[in-house]
Coordinates of C-alpha atoms in Angstrom, one line a residue:
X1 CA 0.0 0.0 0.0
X2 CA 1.5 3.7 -1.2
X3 CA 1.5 5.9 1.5
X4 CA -0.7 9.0 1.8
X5 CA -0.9 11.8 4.1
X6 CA -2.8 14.4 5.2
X7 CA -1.9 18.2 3.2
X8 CA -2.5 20.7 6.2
X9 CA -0.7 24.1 7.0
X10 CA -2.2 25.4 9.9
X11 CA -2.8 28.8 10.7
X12 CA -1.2 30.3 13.4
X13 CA -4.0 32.2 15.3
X14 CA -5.7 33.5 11.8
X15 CA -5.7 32.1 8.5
X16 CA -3.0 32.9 6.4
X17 CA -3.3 36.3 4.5
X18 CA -3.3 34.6 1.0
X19 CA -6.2 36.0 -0.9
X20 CA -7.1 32.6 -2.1
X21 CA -7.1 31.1 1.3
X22 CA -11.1 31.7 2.5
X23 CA -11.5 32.7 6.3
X24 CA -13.5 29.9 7.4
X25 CA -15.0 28.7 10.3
X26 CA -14.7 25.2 11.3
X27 CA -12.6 24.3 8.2
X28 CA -8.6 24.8 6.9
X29 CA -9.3 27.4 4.5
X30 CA -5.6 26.8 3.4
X31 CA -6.6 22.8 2.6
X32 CA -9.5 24.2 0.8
X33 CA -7.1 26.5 -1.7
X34 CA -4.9 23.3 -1.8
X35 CA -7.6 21.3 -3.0
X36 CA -9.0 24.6 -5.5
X37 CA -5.5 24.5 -7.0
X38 CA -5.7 21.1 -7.7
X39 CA -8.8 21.0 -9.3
X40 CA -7.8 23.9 -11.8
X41 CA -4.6 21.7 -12.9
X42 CA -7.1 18.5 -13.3
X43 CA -6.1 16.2 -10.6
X44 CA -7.7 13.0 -11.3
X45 CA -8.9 12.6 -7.7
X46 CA -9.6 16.0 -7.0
X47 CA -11.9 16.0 -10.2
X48 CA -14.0 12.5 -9.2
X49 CA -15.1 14.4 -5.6
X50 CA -15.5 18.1 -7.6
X51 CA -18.0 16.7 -10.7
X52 CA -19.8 14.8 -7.2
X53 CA -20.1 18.3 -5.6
X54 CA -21.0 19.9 -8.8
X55 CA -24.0 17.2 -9.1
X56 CA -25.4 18.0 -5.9
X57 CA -25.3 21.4 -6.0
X58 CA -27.2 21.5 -9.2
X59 CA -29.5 19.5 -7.6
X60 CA -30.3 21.7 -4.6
X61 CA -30.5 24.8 -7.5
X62 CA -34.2 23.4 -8.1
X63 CA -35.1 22.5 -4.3
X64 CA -36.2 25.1 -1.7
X65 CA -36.8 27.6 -0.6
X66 CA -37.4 26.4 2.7
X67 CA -38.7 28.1 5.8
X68 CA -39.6 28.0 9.7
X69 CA -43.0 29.7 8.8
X70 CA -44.3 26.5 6.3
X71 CA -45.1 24.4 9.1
X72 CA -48.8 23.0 10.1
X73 CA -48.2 22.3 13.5
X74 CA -48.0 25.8 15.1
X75 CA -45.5 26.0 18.5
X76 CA -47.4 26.5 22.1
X77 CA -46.5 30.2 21.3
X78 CA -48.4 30.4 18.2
X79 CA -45.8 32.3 16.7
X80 CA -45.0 29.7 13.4
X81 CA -41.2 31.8 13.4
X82 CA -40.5 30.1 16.5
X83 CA -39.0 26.2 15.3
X84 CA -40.4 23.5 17.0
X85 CA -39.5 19.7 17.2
X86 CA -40.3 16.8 18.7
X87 CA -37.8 14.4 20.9
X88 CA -37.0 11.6 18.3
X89 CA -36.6 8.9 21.0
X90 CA -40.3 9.8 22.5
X91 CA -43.1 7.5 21.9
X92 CA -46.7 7.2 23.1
X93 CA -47.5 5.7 27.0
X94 CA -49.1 2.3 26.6
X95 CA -50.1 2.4 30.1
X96 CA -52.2 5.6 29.6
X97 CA -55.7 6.0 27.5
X98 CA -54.5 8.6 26.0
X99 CA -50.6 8.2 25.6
X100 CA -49.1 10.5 27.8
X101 CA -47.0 11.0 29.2
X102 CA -44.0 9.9 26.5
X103 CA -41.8 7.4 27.4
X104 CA -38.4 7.2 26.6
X105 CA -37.2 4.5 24.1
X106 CA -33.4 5.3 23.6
X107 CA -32.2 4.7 20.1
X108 CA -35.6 4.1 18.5
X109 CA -37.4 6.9 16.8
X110 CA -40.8 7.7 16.6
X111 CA -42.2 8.3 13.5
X112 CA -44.1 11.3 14.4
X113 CA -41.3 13.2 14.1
X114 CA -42.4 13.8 10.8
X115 CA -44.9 15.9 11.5
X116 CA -42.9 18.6 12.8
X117 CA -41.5 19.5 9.2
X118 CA -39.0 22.1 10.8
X119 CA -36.5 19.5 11.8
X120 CA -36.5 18.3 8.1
X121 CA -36.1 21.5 6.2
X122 CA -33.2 22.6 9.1
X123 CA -32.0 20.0 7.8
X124 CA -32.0 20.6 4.3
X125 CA -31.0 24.4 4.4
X126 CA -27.7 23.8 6.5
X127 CA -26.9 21.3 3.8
X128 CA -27.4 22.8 0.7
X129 CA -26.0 26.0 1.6
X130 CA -22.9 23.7 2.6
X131 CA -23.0 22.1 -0.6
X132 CA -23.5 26.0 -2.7
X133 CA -21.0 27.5 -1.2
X134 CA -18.4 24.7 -1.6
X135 CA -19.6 24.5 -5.2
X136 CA -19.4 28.4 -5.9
X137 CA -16.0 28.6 -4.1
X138 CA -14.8 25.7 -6.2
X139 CA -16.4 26.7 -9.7
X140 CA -16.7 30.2 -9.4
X141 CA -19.9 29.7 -11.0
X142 CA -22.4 33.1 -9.5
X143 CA -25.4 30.6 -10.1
X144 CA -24.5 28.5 -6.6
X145 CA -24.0 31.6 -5.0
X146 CA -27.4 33.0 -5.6
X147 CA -29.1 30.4 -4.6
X148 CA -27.2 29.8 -1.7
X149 CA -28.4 33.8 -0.9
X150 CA -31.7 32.8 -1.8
X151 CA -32.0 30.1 0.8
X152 CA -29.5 32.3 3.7
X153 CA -32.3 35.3 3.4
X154 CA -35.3 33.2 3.3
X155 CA -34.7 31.7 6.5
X156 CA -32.7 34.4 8.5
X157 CA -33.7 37.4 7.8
X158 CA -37.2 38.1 5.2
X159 CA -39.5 39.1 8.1
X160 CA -42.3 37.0 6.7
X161 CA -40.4 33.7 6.5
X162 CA -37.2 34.5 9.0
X163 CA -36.8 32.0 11.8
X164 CA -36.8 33.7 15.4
X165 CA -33.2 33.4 17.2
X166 CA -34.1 30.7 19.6
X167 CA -34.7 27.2 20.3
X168 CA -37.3 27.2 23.2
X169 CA -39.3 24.6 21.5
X170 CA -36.5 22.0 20.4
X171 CA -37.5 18.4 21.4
X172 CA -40.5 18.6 23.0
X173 CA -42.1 15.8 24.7
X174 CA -46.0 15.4 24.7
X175 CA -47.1 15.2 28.3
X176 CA -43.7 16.2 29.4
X177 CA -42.6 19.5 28.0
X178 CA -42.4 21.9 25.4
X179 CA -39.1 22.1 25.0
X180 CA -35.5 20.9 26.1
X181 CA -31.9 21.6 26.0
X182 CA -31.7 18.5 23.7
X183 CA -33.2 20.7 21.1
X184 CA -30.2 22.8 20.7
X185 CA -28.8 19.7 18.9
X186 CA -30.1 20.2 15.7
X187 CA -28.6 23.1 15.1
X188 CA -25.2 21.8 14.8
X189 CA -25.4 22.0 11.4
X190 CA -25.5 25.7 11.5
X191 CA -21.6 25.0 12.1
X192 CA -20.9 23.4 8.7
X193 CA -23.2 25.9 7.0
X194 CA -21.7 28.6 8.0
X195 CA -18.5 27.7 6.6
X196 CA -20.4 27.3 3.2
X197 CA -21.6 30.8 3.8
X198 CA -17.9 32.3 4.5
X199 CA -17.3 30.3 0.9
X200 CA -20.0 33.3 -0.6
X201 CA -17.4 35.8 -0.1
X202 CA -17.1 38.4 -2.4
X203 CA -19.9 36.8 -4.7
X204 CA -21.8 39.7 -6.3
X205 CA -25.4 37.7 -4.5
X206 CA -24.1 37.7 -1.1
X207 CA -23.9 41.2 -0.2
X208 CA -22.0 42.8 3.0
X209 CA -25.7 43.9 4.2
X210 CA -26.9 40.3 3.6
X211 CA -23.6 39.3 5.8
X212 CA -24.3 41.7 7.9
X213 CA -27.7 40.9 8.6
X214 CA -26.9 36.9 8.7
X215 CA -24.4 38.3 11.9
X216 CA -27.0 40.2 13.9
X217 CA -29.1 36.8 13.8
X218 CA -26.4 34.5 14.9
X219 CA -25.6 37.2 17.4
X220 CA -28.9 37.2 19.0
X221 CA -29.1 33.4 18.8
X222 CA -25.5 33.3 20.5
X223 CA -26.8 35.7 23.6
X224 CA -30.1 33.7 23.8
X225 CA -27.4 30.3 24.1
X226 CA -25.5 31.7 26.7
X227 CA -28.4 33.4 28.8
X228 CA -31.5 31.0 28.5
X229 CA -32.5 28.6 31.1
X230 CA -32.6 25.7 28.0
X231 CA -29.4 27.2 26.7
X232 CA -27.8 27.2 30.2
X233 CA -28.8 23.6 30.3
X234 CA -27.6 22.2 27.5
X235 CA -24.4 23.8 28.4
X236 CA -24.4 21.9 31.3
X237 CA -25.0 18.4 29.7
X238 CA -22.1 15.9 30.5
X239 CA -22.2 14.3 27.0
X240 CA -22.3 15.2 23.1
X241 CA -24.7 17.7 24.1
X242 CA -22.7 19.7 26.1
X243 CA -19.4 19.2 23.4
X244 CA -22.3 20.6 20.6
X245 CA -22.9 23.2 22.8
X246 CA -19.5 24.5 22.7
X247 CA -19.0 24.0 19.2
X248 CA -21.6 26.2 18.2
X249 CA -21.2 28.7 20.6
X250 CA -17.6 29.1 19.5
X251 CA -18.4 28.6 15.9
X252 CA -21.1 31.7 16.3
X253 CA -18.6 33.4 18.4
X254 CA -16.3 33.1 15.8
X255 CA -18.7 33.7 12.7
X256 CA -19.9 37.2 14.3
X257 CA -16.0 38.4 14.9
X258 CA -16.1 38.0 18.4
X259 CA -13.0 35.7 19.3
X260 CA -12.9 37.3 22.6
X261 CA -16.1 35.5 23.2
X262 CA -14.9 31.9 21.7
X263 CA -11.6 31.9 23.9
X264 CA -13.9 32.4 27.1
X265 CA -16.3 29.5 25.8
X266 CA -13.4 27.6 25.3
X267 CA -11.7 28.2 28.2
X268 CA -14.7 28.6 30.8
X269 CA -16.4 24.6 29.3
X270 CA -14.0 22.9 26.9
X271 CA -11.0 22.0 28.9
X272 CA -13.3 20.4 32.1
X273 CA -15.0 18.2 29.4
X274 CA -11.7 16.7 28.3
X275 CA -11.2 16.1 31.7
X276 CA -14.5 14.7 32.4
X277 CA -15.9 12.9 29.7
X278 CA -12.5 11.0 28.0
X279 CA -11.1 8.5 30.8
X280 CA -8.0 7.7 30.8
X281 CA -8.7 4.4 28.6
X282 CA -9.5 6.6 25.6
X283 CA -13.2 5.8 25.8
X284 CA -16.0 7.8 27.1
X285 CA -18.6 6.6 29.4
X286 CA -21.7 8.8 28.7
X287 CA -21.7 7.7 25.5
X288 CA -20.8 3.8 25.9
X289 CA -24.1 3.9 28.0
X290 CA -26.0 4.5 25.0
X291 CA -28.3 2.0 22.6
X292 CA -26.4 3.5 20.1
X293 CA -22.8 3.5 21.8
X294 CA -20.7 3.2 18.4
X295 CA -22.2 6.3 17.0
X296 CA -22.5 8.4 19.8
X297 CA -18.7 8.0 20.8
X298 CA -17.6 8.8 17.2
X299 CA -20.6 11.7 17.4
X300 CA -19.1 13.4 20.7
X301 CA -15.0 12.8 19.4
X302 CA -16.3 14.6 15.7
X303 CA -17.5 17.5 18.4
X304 CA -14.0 17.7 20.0
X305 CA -12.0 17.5 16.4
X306 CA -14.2 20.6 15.3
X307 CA -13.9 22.4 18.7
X308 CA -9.7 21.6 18.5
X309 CA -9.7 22.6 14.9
X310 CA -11.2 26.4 15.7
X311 CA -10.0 27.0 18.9
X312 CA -6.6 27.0 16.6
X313 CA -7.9 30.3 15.9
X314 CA -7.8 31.7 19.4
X315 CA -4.3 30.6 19.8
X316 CA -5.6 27.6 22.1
X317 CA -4.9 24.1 21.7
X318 CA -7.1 21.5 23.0
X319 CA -5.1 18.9 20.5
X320 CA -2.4 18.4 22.9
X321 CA -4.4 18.4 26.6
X322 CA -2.8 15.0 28.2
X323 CA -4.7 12.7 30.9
X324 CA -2.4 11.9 33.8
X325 CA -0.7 9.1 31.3
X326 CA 1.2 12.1 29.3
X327 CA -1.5 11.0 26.2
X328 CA -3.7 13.9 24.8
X329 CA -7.6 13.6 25.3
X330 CA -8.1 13.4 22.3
X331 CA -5.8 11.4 21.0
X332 CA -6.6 8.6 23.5
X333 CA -9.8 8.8 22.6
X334 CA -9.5 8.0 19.1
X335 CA -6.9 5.3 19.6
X336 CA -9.8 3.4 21.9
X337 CA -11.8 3.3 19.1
X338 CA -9.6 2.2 16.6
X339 CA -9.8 -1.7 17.7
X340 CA -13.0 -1.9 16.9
X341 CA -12.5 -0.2 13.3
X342 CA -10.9 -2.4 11.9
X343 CA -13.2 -5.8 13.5
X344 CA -16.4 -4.5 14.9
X345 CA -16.8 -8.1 16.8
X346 CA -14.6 -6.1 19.4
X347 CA -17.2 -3.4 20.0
X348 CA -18.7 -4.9 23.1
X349 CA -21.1 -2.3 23.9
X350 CA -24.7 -2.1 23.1
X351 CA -25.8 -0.9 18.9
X352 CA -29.2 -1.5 18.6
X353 CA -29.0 -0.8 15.1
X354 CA -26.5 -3.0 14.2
X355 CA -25.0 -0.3 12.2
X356 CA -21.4 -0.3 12.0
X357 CA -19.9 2.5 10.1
X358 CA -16.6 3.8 9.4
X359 CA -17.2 6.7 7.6
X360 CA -16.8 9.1 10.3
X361 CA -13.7 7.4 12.0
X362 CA -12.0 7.4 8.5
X363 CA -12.6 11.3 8.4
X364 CA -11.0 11.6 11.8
X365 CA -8.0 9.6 11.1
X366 CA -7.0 11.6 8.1
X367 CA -6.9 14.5 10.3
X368 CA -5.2 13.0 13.2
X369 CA -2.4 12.0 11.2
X370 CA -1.0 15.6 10.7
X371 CA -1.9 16.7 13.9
X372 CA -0.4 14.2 16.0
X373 CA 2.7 13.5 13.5
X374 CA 1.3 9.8 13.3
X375 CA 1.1 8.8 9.5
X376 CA 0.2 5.4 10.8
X377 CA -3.3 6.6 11.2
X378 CA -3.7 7.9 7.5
X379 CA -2.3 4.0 6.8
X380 CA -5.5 3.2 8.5
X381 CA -7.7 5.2 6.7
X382 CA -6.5 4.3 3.4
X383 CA -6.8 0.4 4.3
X384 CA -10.6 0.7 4.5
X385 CA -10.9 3.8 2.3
X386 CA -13.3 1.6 -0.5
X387 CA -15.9 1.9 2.6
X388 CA -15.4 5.9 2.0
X389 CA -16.7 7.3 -1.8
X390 CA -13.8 8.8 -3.6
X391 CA -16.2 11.3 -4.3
X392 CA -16.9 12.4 -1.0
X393 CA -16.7 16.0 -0.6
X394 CA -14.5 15.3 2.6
X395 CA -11.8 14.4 -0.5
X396 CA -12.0 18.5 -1.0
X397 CA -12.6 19.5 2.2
X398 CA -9.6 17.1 4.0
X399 CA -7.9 16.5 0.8
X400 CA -4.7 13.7 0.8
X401 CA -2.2 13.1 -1.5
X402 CA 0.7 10.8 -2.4
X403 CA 3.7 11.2 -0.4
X404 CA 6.4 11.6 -2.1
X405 CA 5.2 13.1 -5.2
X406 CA 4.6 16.8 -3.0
X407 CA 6.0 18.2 -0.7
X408 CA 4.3 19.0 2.9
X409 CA 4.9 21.7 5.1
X410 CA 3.4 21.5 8.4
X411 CA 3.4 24.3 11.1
X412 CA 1.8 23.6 14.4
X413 CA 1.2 26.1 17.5

């Protein structure tokens, strides 16, 4: 097997001034240039995962717009701007005539989630602006862009359609609540998204005032985070939840210029859950005791790699943080996993869904491998990359390449 290894120059404290490289959020705007530049010189590989991107995009050209407001299920406020959902694990009481209260039924999902259509179309806004903006950095082509604007203005900020900065409604529970901490989950996308809305920049669609207006939104959806009682309770959570929490409230930190805001986050909640929710094993108990155990510890280590890859930006790194071994969190926790990736039979915790994939663990690796100087790990992700589409967009957004045949430069903090 040839070799490959990750491509990344990490920014010290900012991005690097390079016009081409794009100020990102949650991304390595200098991996996305990389990969820019070898799409415009035809790289075979780069090309299978661009024509992917450039299908999907078109596709999402002739879908939406979608909004809060095009619901029939109105919130308890009666207010359809205010997004409501339901708790997908939630199902009707059989020892009650009429079903309530819930009860709880982890890992099995109630199929009246479908009838709270804001989840869904969430959903399908935070990826298709993702997948226009990647397209219109990529192509250059104003027609991703537009759309992409379309969508952005649609659900932020058009006063008859615009969502209202909170999540007071997220996961209810009939008989229970109207609304949880748990909620704030689903907006995790927003994180991704707005990298593809940093991607919009200087597109003649995407104006400053539409920028502008995008920031007061996530501004007041950042202050309702930090200062509501569901907010202040998700922040509390001891699992994913709480690692979410932190990645959006840094990502919106970050997105609305306030890094001053993101290193507090950061420093205030993101160190103490390295400490408390990684053991020294590498694994991490809150979300072993799921049904789902698999996807929830690759779900909450995913949170960590996007928190360590911003917090870059304030000049703090959570990559490095050792356990009373000398071993970083993070590291450890990856490496207790790893087992399992390559035989599942050693994955001796509960998975309901029989679901084993590596998809997400192979996305890790690659970016492991530069970060901790461990090659080994891209080894890994290459030995069980026909599990992974060569046309991922993760092939763009985490490119590799052959060793050997470029150089790499790597520059850590």
């Amino acid at each position: 097997m040839k070799l490959f290894l990750f491509i990344a120059i990490v920014m010290l404290g900012t991005q690097a001034s390079n016009a081409q490289t794009p100020q990102t959020v949650s991304w390595d705007g200098a991996l996305l240039d990389y990969s820019r530049q070898q799409i415009k010189v035809g790289h075979a590989d780069f090309a299978t995962a661009y024509r992917q991107l450039l299908r999907d995009a078109d596709k999402e050209l002739t879908r939406g717009p979608y909004s809060v407001t095009a619901k029939a299920k109105n919130p308890p406020s009666g207010d359809k701007h205010d997004y409501i959902s339901m708790g997908p694990y939630w199902w009707p009481n059989p020892d009650t005539p009429d079903g309530l209260p819930y009860i709880r039924k982890d890992g099995q999902r109630n199929p009246e989630l479908r009838q709270y259509e804001d989840r869904g179309n969430i959903g399908k806004l935070m990826g298709a602006v993702e997948t226009l903006g990647l397209a219109y950095y990529f192509s250059g082509d104003e027609k991703y862009a537009a759309h992409a604007a379309k969508l952005l203005r649609v659900w932020f900020v058009d006063e008859a359609t615009r969502m209202n900065p909170n999540l007071q409604f997220g996961q209810c529970i009939p008989g229970i609540t109207d609304g949880r901490a748990a909620g704030l989950i689903e907006t995790s996308g927003f994180i991704s998204m707005l990298d593809g809305v940093r991607l919009l920049t200087g597109s003649k669609s995407w104006t400053t005032n539409d920028n502008d207006l995008l920031k007061k939104w996530f501004s007041d959806f950042l202050d309702w985070m930090l200062t509501n009682e569901i907010g202040k309770d998700e922040q509390n959570a001891k699992n994913n939840h709480g690692t979410w929490y932190d990645a959006q409230s840094v990502a919106y930190a970050l997105f609305i210029n306030h890094p001053d805001k993101a290193k507090q986050i950061i420093n205030t909640n993101s160190f103490n859950r390295l400490y408390s929710q990684i053991k020294l094993d590498g694994s991490q108990p809150k979300e072993l005791e799921r049904t789902d155990s698999w996807g929830y510890s690759n779900m909450n280590l995913r949170a960590f790699f996007t928190l360590a890859t911003m917090a870059r930006q304030v000049n703090i790194d959570l990559w490095t943080v050792a356990n009373d071994a000398g071993k970083p969190y993070i590291q450890s926790a990856l490496d207790y996993l790893i087992p399992a990736f390559e035989d599942s039979s050693k994955w001796t915790y509960q998975q309901i869904s029989n679901r084993f994939d590596r998809n997400n663990l192979i996305n890790l690796l690659q970016r492991a491998s530069i970060t901790y100087n461990h090659p080994q790990y891209e080894v890994l992700a290459q030995k069980y990359r026909p599990q992974n589409r060569l046309d991922s967009r993760n092939c763009l957004i985490w490119p590799t390449i052959e060793y050997g045949k470029t150089s790499i430069r790597r520059v850590r903090k």
